[in-house]
Amino acid sequence: MAQVELAGIERIFHLGDAEVHALRAIDLTIEAGEYVAVMGPSGSGKSTLLNLLGLLDLPDQGTYRLEGRDVTSLGPDQQAAVRSGRIGFVFQSFHLISRLSAAENIALPMTLAGIPPETRDARVRQALIDFGLDARADHRPDQLSGGQRQRVAIARATIMQPAILLADEPTGNLDRATGHEVTRLLEDLNTRGTTLIVVTHDPAMGERARRRVLMEDGAIRRDERPTPP
Amino acid sequence: MRLLDTVRFAAGAALGAPLRTALMALAMAIGVAAVVILTALGDGARRYVVGEFNSLGSNLVIVLPGRTETGGLGIGGLSATTPRDLTLEDAAALLRAPGVVRIAPLVVGDAEISTAGRLRSVFVVGTHADFRQVRQVNVAQGRFLPDEGLRHGGNWAVIGATLREQMFGAAPALGAHLRIGDRRFRVIGVLEASGQGLGMDMDELVLIPAPVAQAMFDTNTLFRILVEARDRNAIPTVKREIERILRARHDGESDVTLLTQDAVLGTFDRILSALTLAVAGIGAISLAVAGILVMNVMLVAVAQRTSEIGLLKALGASAAIIRRSFLVEAALLSLAGAAGGLLIGYAGAAALRVALPDLPADPPAWAVLAGLATALITGIVFGVLPARRAARLDPVEALAKRH
């Protein structure tokens, strides 16, 4: 059983009278622990695919099985629970809450899940050390550098120990050196077993992924799998 | 999400926009303060009036000729006979009833008075020496009417403070002669200035013995009889006795109306309580306005925090968590405003008490509780729409929105 199984996915947006076929006939299977780069020009449906994988969006047709369970038929609260426990998001613009400290931002998914404060504090402390942020725990996002912000965001995305990490242009707002640093961080997480799915424009990052899914006009044009050694 | 975490998150969100939060709390505060001050004023007025009535002596039974009791027409009210007049003999008979301490008959009329070339029309009250104790009036100069029994009286007059001023000015009034109607009276006393009481201005009237007044107005009837009971508990017995005696004297007809201070007081109490409720209602309108402001501000908050809401959804927050978080925020803002409003309201009531020392302007406890509850309920009710809007946001679109 694959971790992610998409079959016959269609997603159509209505913009006034026009219909935009954002995803068409998508069949995609991803095993646990894979490192996948989703690439393609703007408007090719990469982000829509990522939102769908993260249960932020629902397909108009087709089925999405996550860990063997058909998640398209789940109710909104059950989908929220799946997002909470199984999926981590990393965004291009970090999406940190500016009034919360780094530690509070990292703790947010646990706070929302109702995990008791003692457990939260212990795990946040460990995450701050793991991501080299222990000196920045009480800093607010506007007191952090871009790289530090993205590290906080990644710490937040992984604090619930999700099975899948979805990253939408995670290095898009960072300079080259910082971008590399963040990429390595994500790859480290992948090496330790988390499935990593990255949407990127950056060919360099795409090169590093073991599997590349190339999209065009809402369809998968090419799926370059690693050849088994 | 745990309740404490929800409250902390909501409080943080509210403090994240201090100006917006402060303005909204202020609006709520004004609403609550309005309720507190207006009810303090209304209830203060009620207690002032009740207190004044009590100071008149609550042992009083007032006898009026004619049956005009409220509570619908009784059999007596439909009888065709005209009521008999009250007479001084009736008054004298009442004095013999058990539980009755004093009585004061009242004969009233208008008359011209003149002295030393000054002339004016006054309200003349014919009564008895006991009027002083029954109505608790104080004599500033000289003495009150002498006790000459109910059927006799000399040409003595006791005048109100304002009247003395107008008729005599700086000249001594005591011992002076005063022409009332076609008779000459000697002024033996001047009342203390006291103002309005029981519908007559005590400062502008002339008191003379009741038989003299009857002769002057060419009548043998009484306007009313004031009966003072031994104490409050004796009032029911006294009323029964008055009914019995007067029925016996009036050929078996119950043709008088008995008023007690309690009944008058009860009426005033009810009227002023209703008035207090009415002003509380007016205050509550400002709370409703504050509620609409709460809604407006929360809608702005939802719009400003759209991307944050999208993020919370991406991080696994259910619609219920987001709804609750915004409702708690609205409730916290309302509570903060209400607390501020209580402070302002109590300060305002204290200022009222300083400005009007006679008015016991204390906000009643029920109004304070009602104001607080209304503020909280308003905040939550008007917070529902923005909270639902937040919870229903599409996460993808919400996330795409820039901060």
XYZ file of C-alpha atoms in Angstrom, chain A residues 51 55-57 76-77 80-81 83-84 87 89 91-97 99-100 104-105 108-109 111-117 120 156-157, chain B residues 1-2 5-6 8-9 12-16 305 307-308 310-321 394-396 398-403:
70
model
C -3.141 21.885 -1.609
C -6.392 18.311 2.215
C -6.768 22.084 1.940
C -8.631 21.541 -1.326
C -14.211 18.792 7.313
C -13.417 18.051 10.976
C -8.644 18.854 9.926
C -7.625 16.001 12.204
C -3.936 17.706 8.621
C -3.138 18.066 12.271
C 0.680 16.522 7.313
C 3.114 22.533 5.607
C 5.210 27.966 2.817
C 7.209 30.302 0.634
C 6.217 33.321 2.774
C 6.768 31.407 6.044
C 3.301 32.297 7.427
C 4.460 32.898 10.965
C 2.091 34.702 13.320
C 2.525 38.524 17.526
C 3.743 35.106 18.723
C 4.885 29.910 20.444
C 4.784 29.665 16.650
C 0.950 26.281 17.625
C -0.012 22.937 15.976
C -1.758 24.035 21.025
C -4.480 23.625 18.396
C -4.450 19.854 18.905
C -5.014 20.320 22.643
C -1.718 18.780 23.751
C -0.984 19.674 27.404
C 1.506 22.515 28.017
C 4.437 21.082 24.405
C 6.404 24.116 13.341
C 5.595 21.863 10.362
C -7.707 23.290 21.771
C -7.737 23.768 25.510
C -4.994 28.158 25.380
C -8.003 29.488 23.456
C -4.655 33.182 25.714
C -4.624 32.982 21.928
C -3.057 37.822 22.249
C -4.971 38.418 19.029
C -6.985 41.231 20.640
C -3.856 42.870 22.062
C -2.206 42.500 18.677
C -6.292 37.982 9.867
C -4.125 34.549 6.085
C -3.686 33.650 9.761
C -5.824 29.944 6.547
C -2.634 29.022 8.366
C -4.539 27.762 11.415
C -6.610 25.564 9.130
C -3.482 24.243 7.428
C -2.042 23.460 10.851
C -5.074 21.304 11.607
C -7.490 23.700 13.333
C -11.099 22.597 12.881
C -13.841 25.100 12.061
C -15.035 24.815 15.668
C -11.633 25.877 17.034
C -11.602 28.603 2.247
C -8.083 27.744 3.489
C -6.429 27.943 0.070
C -7.147 32.529 2.884
C -3.510 31.444 2.721
C -3.021 33.158 -0.610
C -4.040 36.495 0.925
C -1.079 38.675 1.805
C -0.735 40.039 5.315
